[in-house]
PDB file of C-alpha atoms and ligand atoms in Angstrom:
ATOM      1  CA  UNK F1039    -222.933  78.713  -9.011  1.00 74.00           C
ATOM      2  CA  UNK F1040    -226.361  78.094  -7.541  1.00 91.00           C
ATOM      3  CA  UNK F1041    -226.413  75.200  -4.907  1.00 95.00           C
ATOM      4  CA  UNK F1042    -228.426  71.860  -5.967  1.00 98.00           C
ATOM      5  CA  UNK F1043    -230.895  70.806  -3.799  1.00 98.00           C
ATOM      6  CA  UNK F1044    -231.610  66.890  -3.782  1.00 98.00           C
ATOM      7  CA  UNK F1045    -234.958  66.128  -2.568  1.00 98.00           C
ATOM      8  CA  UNK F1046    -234.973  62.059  -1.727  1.00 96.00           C
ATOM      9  CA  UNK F1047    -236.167  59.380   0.296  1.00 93.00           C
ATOM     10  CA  UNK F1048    -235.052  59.129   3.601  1.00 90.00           C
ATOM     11  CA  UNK F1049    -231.466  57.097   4.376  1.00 94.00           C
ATOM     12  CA  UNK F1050    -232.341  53.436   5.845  1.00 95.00           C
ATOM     13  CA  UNK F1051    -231.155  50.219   6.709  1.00 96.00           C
ATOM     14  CA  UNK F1052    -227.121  51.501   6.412  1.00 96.00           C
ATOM     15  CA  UNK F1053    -227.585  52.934   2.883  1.00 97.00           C
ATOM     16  CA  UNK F1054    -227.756  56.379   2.460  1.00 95.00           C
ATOM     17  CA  UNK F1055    -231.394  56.884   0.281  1.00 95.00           C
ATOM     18  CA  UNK F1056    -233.484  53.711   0.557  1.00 97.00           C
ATOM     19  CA  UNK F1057    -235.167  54.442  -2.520  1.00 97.00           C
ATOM     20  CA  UNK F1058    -232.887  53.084  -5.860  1.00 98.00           C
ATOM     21  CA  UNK F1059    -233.040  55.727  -8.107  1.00 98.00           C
ATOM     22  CA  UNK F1060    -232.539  58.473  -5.349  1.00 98.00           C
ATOM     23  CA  UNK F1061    -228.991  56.289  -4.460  1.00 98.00           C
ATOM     24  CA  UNK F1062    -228.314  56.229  -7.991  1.00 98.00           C
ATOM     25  CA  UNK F1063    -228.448  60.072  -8.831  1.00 98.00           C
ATOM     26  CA  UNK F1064    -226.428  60.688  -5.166  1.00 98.00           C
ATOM     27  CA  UNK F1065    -223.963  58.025  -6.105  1.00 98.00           C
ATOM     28  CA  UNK F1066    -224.035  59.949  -9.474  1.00 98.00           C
ATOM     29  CA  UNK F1067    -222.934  62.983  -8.140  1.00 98.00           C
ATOM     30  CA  UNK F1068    -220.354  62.123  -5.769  1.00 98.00           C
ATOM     31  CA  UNK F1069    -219.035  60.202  -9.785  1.00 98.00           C
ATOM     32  CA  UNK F1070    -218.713  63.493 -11.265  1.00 98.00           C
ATOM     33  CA  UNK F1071    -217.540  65.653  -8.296  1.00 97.00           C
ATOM     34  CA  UNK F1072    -220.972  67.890  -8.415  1.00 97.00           C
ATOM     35  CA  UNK F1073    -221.738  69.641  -4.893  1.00 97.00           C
ATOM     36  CA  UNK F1074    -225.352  69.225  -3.663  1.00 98.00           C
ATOM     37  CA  UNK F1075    -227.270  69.392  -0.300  1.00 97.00           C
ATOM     38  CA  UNK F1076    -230.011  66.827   0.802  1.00 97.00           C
ATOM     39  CA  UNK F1077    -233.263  67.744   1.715  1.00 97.00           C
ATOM     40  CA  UNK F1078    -235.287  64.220   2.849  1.00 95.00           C
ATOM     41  CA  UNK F1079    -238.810  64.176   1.736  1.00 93.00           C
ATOM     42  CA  UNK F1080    -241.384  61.997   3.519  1.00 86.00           C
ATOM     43  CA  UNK F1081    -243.409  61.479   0.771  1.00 88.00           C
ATOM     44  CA  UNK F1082    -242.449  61.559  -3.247  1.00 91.00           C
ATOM     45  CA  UNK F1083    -245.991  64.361  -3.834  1.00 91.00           C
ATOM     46  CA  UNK F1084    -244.213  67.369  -4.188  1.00 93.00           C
ATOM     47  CA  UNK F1085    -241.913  66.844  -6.544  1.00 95.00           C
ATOM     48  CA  UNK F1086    -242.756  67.753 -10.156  1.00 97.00           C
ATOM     49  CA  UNK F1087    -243.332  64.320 -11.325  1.00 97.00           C
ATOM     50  CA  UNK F1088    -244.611  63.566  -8.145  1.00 96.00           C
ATOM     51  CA  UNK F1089    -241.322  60.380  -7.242  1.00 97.00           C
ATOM     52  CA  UNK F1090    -238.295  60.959  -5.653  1.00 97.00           C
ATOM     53  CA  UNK F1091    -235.756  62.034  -6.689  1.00 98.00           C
ATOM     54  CA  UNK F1092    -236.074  65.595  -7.518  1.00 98.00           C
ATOM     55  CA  UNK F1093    -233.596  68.400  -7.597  1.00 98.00           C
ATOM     56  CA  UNK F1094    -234.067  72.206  -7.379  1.00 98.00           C
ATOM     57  CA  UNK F1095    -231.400  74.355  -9.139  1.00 98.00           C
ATOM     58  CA  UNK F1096    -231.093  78.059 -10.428  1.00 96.00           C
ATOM     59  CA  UNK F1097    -234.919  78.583  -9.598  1.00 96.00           C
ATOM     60  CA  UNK F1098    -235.954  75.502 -11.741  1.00 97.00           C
ATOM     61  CA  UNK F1099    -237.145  72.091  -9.958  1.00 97.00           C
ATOM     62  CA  UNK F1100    -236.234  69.190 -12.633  1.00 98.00           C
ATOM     63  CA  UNK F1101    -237.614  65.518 -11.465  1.00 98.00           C
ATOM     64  CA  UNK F1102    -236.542  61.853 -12.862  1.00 98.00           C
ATOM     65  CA  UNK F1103    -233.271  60.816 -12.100  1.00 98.00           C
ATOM     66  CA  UNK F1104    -232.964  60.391 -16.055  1.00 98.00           C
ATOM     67  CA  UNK F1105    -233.681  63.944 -17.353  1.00 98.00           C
ATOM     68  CA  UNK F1106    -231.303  65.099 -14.193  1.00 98.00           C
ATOM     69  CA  UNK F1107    -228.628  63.451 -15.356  1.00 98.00           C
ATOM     70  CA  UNK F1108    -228.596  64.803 -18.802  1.00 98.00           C
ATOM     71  CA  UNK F1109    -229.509  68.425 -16.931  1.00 98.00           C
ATOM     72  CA  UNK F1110    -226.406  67.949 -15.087  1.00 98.00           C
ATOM     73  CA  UNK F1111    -225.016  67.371 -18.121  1.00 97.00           C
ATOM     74  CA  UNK F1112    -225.574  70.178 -19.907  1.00 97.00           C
ATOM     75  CA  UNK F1113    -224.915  72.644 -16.800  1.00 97.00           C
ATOM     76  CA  UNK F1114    -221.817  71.305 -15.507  1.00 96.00           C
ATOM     77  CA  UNK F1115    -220.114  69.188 -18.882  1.00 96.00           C
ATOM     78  CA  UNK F1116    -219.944  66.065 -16.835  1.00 96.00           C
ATOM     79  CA  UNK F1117    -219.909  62.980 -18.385  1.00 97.00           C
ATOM     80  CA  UNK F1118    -218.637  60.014 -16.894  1.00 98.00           C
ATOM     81  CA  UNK F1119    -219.922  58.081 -20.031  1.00 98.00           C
ATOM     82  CA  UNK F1120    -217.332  60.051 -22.269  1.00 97.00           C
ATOM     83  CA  UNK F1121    -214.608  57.492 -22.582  1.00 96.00           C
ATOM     84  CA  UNK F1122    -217.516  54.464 -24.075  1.00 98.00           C
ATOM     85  CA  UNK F1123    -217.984  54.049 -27.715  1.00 98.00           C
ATOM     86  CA  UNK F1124    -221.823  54.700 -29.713  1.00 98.00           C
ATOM     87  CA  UNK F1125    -221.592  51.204 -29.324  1.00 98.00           C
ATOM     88  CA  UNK F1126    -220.948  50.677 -25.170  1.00 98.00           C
ATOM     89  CA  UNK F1127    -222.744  53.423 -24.654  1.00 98.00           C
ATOM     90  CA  UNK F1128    -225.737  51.638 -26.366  1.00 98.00           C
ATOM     91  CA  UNK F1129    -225.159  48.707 -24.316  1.00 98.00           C
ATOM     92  CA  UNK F1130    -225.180  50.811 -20.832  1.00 98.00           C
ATOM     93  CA  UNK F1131    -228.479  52.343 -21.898  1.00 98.00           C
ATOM     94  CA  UNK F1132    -229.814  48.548 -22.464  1.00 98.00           C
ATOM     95  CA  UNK F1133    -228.449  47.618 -18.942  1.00 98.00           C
ATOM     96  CA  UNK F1134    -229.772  50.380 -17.568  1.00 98.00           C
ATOM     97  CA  UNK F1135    -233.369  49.732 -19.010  1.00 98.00           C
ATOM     98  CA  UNK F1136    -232.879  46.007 -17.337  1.00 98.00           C
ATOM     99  CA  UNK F1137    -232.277  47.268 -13.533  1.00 99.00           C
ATOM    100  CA  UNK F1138    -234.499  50.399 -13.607  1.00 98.00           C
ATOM    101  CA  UNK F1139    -237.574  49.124 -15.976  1.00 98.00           C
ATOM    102  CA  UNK F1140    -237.268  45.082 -14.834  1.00 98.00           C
ATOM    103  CA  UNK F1141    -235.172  44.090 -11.785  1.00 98.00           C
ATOM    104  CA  UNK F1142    -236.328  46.816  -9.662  1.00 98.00           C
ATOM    105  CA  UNK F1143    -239.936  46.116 -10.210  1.00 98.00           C
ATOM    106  CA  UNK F1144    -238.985  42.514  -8.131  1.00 98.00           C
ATOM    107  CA  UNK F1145    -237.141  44.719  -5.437  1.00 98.00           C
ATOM    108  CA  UNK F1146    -240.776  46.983  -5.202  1.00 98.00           C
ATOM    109  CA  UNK F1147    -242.418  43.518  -5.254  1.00 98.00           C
ATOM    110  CA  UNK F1148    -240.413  41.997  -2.438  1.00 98.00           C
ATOM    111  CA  UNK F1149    -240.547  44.800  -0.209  1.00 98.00           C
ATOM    112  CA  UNK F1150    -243.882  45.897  -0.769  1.00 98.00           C
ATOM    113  CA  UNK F1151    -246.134  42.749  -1.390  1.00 98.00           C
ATOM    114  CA  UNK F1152    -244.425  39.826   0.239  1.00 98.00           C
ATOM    115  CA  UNK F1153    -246.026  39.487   3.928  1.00 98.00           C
ATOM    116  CA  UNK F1154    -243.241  38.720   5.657  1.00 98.00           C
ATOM    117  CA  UNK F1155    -241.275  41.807   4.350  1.00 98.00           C
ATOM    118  CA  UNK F1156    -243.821  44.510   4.464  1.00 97.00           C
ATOM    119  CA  UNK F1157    -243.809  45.408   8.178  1.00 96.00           C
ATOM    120  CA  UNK F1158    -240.245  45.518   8.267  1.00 97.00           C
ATOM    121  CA  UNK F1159    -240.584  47.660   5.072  1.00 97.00           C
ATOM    122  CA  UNK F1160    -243.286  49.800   5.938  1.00 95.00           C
ATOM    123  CA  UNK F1161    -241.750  50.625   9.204  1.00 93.00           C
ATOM    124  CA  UNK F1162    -238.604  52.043   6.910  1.00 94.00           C
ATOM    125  CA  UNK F1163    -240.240  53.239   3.638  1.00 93.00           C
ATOM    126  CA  UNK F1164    -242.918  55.068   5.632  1.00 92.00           C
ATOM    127  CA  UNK F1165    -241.371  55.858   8.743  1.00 89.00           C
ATOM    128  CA  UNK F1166    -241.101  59.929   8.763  1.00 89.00           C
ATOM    129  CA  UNK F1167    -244.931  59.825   8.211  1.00 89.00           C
ATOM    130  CA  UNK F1168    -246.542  60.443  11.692  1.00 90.00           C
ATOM    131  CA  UNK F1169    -247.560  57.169  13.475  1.00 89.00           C
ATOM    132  CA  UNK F1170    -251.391  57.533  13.140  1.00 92.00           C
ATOM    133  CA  UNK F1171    -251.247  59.126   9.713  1.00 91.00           C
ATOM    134  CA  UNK F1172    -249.082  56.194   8.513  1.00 90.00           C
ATOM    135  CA  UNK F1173    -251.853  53.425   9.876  1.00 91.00           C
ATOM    136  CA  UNK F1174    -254.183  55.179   7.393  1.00 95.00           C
ATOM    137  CA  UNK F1175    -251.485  55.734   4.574  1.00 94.00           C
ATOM    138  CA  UNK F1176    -250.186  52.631   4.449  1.00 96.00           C
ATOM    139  CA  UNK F1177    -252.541  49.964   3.108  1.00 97.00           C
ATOM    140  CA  UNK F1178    -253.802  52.991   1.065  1.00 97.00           C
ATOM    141  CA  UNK F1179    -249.824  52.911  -0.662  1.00 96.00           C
ATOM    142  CA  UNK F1180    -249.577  49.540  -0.840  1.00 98.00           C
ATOM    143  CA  UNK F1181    -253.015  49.466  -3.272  1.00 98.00           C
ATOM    144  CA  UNK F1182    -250.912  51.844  -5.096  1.00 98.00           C
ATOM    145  CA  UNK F1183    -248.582  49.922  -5.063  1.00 98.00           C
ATOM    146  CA  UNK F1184    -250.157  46.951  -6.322  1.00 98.00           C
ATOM    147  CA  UNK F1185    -251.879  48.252  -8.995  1.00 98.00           C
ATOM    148  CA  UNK F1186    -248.525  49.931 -10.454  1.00 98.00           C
ATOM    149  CA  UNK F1187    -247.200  46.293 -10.384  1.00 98.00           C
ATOM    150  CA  UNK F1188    -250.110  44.787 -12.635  1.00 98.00           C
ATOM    151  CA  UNK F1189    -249.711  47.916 -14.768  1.00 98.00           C
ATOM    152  CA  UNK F1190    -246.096  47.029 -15.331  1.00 98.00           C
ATOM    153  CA  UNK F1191    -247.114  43.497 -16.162  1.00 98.00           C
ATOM    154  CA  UNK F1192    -244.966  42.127 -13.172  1.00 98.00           C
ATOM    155  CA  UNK F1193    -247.537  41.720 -10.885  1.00 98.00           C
ATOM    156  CA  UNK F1194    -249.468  39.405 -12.518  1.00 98.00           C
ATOM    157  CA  UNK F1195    -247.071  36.560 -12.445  1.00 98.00           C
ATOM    158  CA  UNK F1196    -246.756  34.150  -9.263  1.00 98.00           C
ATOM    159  CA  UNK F1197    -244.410  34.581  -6.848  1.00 98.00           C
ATOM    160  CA  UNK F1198    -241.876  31.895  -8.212  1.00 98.00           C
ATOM    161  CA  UNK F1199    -241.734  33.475 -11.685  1.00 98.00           C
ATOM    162  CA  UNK F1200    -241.232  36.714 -10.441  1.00 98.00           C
ATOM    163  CA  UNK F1201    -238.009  35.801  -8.068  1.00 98.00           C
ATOM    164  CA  UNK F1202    -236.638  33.797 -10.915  1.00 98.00           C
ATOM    165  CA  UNK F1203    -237.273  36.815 -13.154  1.00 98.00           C
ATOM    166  CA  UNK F1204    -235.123  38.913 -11.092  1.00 98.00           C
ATOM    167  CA  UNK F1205    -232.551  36.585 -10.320  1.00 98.00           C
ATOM    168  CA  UNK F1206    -232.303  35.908 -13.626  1.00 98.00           C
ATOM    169  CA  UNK F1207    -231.671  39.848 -13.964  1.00 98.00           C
ATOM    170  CA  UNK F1208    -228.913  39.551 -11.646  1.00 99.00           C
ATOM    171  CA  UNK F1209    -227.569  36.444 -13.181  1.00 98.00           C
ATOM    172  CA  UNK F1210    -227.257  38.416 -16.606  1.00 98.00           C
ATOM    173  CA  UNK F1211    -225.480  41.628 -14.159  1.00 98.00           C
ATOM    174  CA  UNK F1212    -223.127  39.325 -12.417  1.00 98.00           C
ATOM    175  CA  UNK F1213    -221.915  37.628 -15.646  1.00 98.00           C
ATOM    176  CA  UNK F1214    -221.845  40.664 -17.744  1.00 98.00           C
ATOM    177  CA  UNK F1215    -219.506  42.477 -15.063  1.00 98.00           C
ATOM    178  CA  UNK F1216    -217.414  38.950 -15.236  1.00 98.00           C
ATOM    179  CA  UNK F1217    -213.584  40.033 -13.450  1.00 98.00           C
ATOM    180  CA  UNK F1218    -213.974  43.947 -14.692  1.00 98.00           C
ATOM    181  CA  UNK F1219    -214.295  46.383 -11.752  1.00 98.00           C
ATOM    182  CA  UNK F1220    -216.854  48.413 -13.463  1.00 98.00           C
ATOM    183  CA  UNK F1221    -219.723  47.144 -15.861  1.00 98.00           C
ATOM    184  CA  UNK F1222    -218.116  48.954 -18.589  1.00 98.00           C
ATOM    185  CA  UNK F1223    -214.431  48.281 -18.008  1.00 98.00           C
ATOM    186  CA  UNK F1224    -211.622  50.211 -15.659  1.00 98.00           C
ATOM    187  CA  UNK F1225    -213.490  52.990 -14.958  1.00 98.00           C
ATOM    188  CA  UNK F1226    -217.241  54.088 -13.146  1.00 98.00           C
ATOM    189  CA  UNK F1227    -219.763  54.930 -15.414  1.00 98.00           C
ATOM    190  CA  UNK F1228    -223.452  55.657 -15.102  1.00 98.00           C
ATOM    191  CA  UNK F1229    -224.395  52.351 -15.399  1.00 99.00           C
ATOM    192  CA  UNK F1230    -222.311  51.818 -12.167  1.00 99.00           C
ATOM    193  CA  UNK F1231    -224.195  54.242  -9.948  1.00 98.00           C
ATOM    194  CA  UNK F1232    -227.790  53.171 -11.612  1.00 99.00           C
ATOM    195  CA  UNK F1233    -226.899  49.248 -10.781  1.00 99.00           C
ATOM    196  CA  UNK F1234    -225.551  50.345  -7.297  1.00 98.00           C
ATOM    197  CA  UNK F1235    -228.701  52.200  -6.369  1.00 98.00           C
ATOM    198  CA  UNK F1236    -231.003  48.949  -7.120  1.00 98.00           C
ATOM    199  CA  UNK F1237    -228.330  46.081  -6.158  1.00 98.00           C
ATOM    200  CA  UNK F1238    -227.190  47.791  -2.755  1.00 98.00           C
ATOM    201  CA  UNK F1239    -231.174  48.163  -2.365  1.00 98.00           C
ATOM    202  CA  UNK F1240    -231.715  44.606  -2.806  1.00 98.00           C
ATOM    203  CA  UNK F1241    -228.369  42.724  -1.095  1.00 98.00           C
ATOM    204  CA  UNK F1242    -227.626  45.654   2.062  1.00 98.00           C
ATOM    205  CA  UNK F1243    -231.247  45.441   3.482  1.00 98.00           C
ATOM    206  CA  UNK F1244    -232.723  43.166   5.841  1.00 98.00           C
ATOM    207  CA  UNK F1245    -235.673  42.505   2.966  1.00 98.00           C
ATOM    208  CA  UNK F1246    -235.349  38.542   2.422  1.00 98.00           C
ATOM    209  CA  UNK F1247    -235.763  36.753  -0.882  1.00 98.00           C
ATOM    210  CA  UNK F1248    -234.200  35.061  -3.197  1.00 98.00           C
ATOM    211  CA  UNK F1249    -233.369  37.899  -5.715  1.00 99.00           C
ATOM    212  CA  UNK F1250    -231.472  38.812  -2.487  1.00 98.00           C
ATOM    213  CA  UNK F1251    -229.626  35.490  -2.215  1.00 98.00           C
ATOM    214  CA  UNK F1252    -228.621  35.979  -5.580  1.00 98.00           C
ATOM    215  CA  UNK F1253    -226.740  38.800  -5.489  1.00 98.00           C
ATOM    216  CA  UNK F1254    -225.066  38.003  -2.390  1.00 98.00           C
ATOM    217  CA  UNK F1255    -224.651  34.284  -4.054  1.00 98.00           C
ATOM    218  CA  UNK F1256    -222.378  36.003  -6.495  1.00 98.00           C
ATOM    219  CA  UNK F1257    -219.023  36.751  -5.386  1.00 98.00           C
ATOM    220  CA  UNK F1258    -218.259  39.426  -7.889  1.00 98.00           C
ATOM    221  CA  UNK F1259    -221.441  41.408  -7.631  1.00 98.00           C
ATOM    222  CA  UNK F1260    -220.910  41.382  -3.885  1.00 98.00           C
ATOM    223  CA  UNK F1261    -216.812  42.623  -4.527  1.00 98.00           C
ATOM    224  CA  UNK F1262    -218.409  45.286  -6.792  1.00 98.00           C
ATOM    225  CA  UNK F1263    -221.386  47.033  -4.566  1.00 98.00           C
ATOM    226  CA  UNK F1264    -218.354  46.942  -1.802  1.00 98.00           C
ATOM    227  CA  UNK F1265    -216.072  48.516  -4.336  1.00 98.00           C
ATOM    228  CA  UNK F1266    -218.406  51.279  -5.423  1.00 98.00           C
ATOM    229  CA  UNK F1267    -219.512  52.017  -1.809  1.00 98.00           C
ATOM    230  CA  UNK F1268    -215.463  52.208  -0.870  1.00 98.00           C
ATOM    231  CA  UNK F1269    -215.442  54.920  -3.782  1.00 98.00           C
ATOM    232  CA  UNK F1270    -218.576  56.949  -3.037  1.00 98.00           C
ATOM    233  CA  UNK F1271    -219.928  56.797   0.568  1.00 97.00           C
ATOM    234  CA  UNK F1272    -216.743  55.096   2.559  1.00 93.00           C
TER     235      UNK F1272
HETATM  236  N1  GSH N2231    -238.033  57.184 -13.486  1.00 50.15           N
HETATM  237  C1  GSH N2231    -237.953  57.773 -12.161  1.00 50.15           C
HETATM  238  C2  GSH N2231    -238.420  56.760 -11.138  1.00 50.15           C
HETATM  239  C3  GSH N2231    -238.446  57.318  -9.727  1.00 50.15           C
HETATM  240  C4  GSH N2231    -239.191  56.429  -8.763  1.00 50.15           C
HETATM  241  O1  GSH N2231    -239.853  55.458  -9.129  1.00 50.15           O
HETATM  242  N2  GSH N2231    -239.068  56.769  -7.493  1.00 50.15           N
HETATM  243  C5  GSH N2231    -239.765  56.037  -6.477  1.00 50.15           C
HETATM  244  C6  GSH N2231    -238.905  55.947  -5.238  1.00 50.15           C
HETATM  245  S1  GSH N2231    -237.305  55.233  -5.552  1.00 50.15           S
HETATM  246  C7  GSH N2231    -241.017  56.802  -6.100  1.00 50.15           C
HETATM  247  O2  GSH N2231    -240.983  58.005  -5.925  1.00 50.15           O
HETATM  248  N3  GSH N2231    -242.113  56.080  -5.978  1.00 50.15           N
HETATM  249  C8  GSH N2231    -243.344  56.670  -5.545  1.00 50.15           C
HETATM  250  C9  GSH N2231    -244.460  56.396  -6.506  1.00 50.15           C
HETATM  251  O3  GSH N2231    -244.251  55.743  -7.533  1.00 50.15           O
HETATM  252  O4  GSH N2231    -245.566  56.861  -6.197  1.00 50.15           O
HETATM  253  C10 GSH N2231    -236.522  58.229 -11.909  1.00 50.15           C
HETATM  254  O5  GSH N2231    -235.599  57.776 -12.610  1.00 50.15           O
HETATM  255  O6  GSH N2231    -236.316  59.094 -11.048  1.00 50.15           O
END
C-alpha cells in the first residue's frame, strides 16, 4: 500500500501541528490506525487548495481535511463514525460546522489580530520562514488575514462580541460533552479529533484570551483534551 504523505503546519507550543485542522486530520489518523509520514510545510501555497493540510497518496495530492477524510474512507474502510445513528451522525456534522466554520474563526482572531498575541504568534505561525523574508511576509499575512475575517463576517464585530461568541461556542461544547468521555458517547469519533484540533489550539498555547479561559474554566473540556491527547499523542 502506497505511503501517505501529510503535508502540515509546523508542531508548536507542545502540540504536535499548530494549525487546527492539520491536528485534527493527524489526530484522525492515529483514530483509525492509518500509517502516514509528516512532511512540515512552511507555508500552506503548495498544496492543491493552497491550506494545510494536504496529503499525497498513490500519485494523487487530495487537500481539505474534509474531502481527506472521506478519501480515507473510501481507500482504507475506516470509519470511526460507524457505530452513530443518521441521527448522531447529523448532530456531529452540526458540531463540527460550529468548531471549524465559527469557534475557530475567534482562535484565527485571537492569535492573529489581538496586539498583544501576534508577536508571540507570528514568531510560531511564521517561524520556518527565513528571518528577513518573514519581516516582509508578515504584515503582508496578517492583511490576509484580516480581510478573510470580514469575509467570514467575524471580523466585523468588536472585540467583546467576538470573545463572547466563542466562549459561547465552548459553553455549548462543554455542556454538550456533559460527564461522556467522547462528544458522542463511549467511544472517539470524528467529532473528537475535529474539536481536539481547535480546543487543544486554543487552551495548550500561550495565546491569552478569554475564549482561552473558557475552556480551561471548564473542568470537563479540560479532562477531555487530556483524555484524547493520553489516547493519541501520549
Ligand atoms: N477547510 C480546510 C481549512 C484548512 C485551513 O484553513 N488551514 C489553515 C491552517 S490550519 C490554512 O492553511 N490557512 C492559510 C490560509 O487560509 O491562507 C480544511 O478542513 O482543511
Amino acid at each position: 500500500m502506497a505511503e501517505i504523505i501529510l503535508h502540515q503546519i509546523p508542531a508548536g507550543w507542545g502540540l504536535p501541528s499548530i494549525g487546527p485542522f492539520c491536528l485534527k486530520l493527524e489526530t484522525y489518523l492515529r483514530m483509525v490506525n492509518v500509517p502516514y509520514r509528516t512532511v512540515v510545510d512552511a507555508t500552506p501555497f503548495r498544496g492543491p487548495k493552497g491550506k494545510l493540510p494536504w496529503i499525497e497518496h498513490a500519485g494523487r495530492k487530495i487537500g481539505d481535511s474534509g474531502f481527506i477524510i472521506e478519501y480515507l474512507e473510501t481507500r482504507f474502510g475506516c470509519d470511526p463514525d460507524a457505530c452513530l445513528s443518521v441521527a448522531e451522525r447529523a448532530t456531529s456534522r452540526a458540531l463540527r460546522r460550529l468548531v471549524e466554520e465559527n469557534l475557530y474563526w475567534t482562535m484565527v482572531y485571537d492569535r492573529w489580530i489581538v496586539e498583544d498575541n501576534w508577536p508571540v504568534a507570528r514568531a510560531v505561525i511564521l517561524g520556518m520562514v527565513p528571518a528577513p523574508v518573514r519581516q516582509v511576509m508578515a504584515p503582508i499575512a496578517r492583511r490576509g488575514v484580516r480581510r478573510q475575517l470580514e469575509a467570514h463576517g467575524i471580523g466585523r464585530h468588536s472585540r467583546g462580541e467576538i470573545h463572547a461568541i466563542g466562549r459561547a461556542d465552548v459553553g455549548s461544547l462543554a455542556d454538550f460533552l456533559a460527564d461522556k468521555p467522547f462528544l458522542m458517547g463511549e467511544k472517539a469519533t470524528q467529532i473528537d479529533a475535529v474539536a481536539y484540533g481547535v480546543l487543544a489550539n486554543i487552551a495548550c498555547v500561550p495565546i491569552e484570551s478569554p475564549v482561552k479561559d473558557e475552556v480551561k474554566g471548564r473542568a470537563n473540556l479540560v479532562g477531555y483534551l487530556e483524555r484524547i491527547r493520553g489516547q493519541y499523542f501520549a
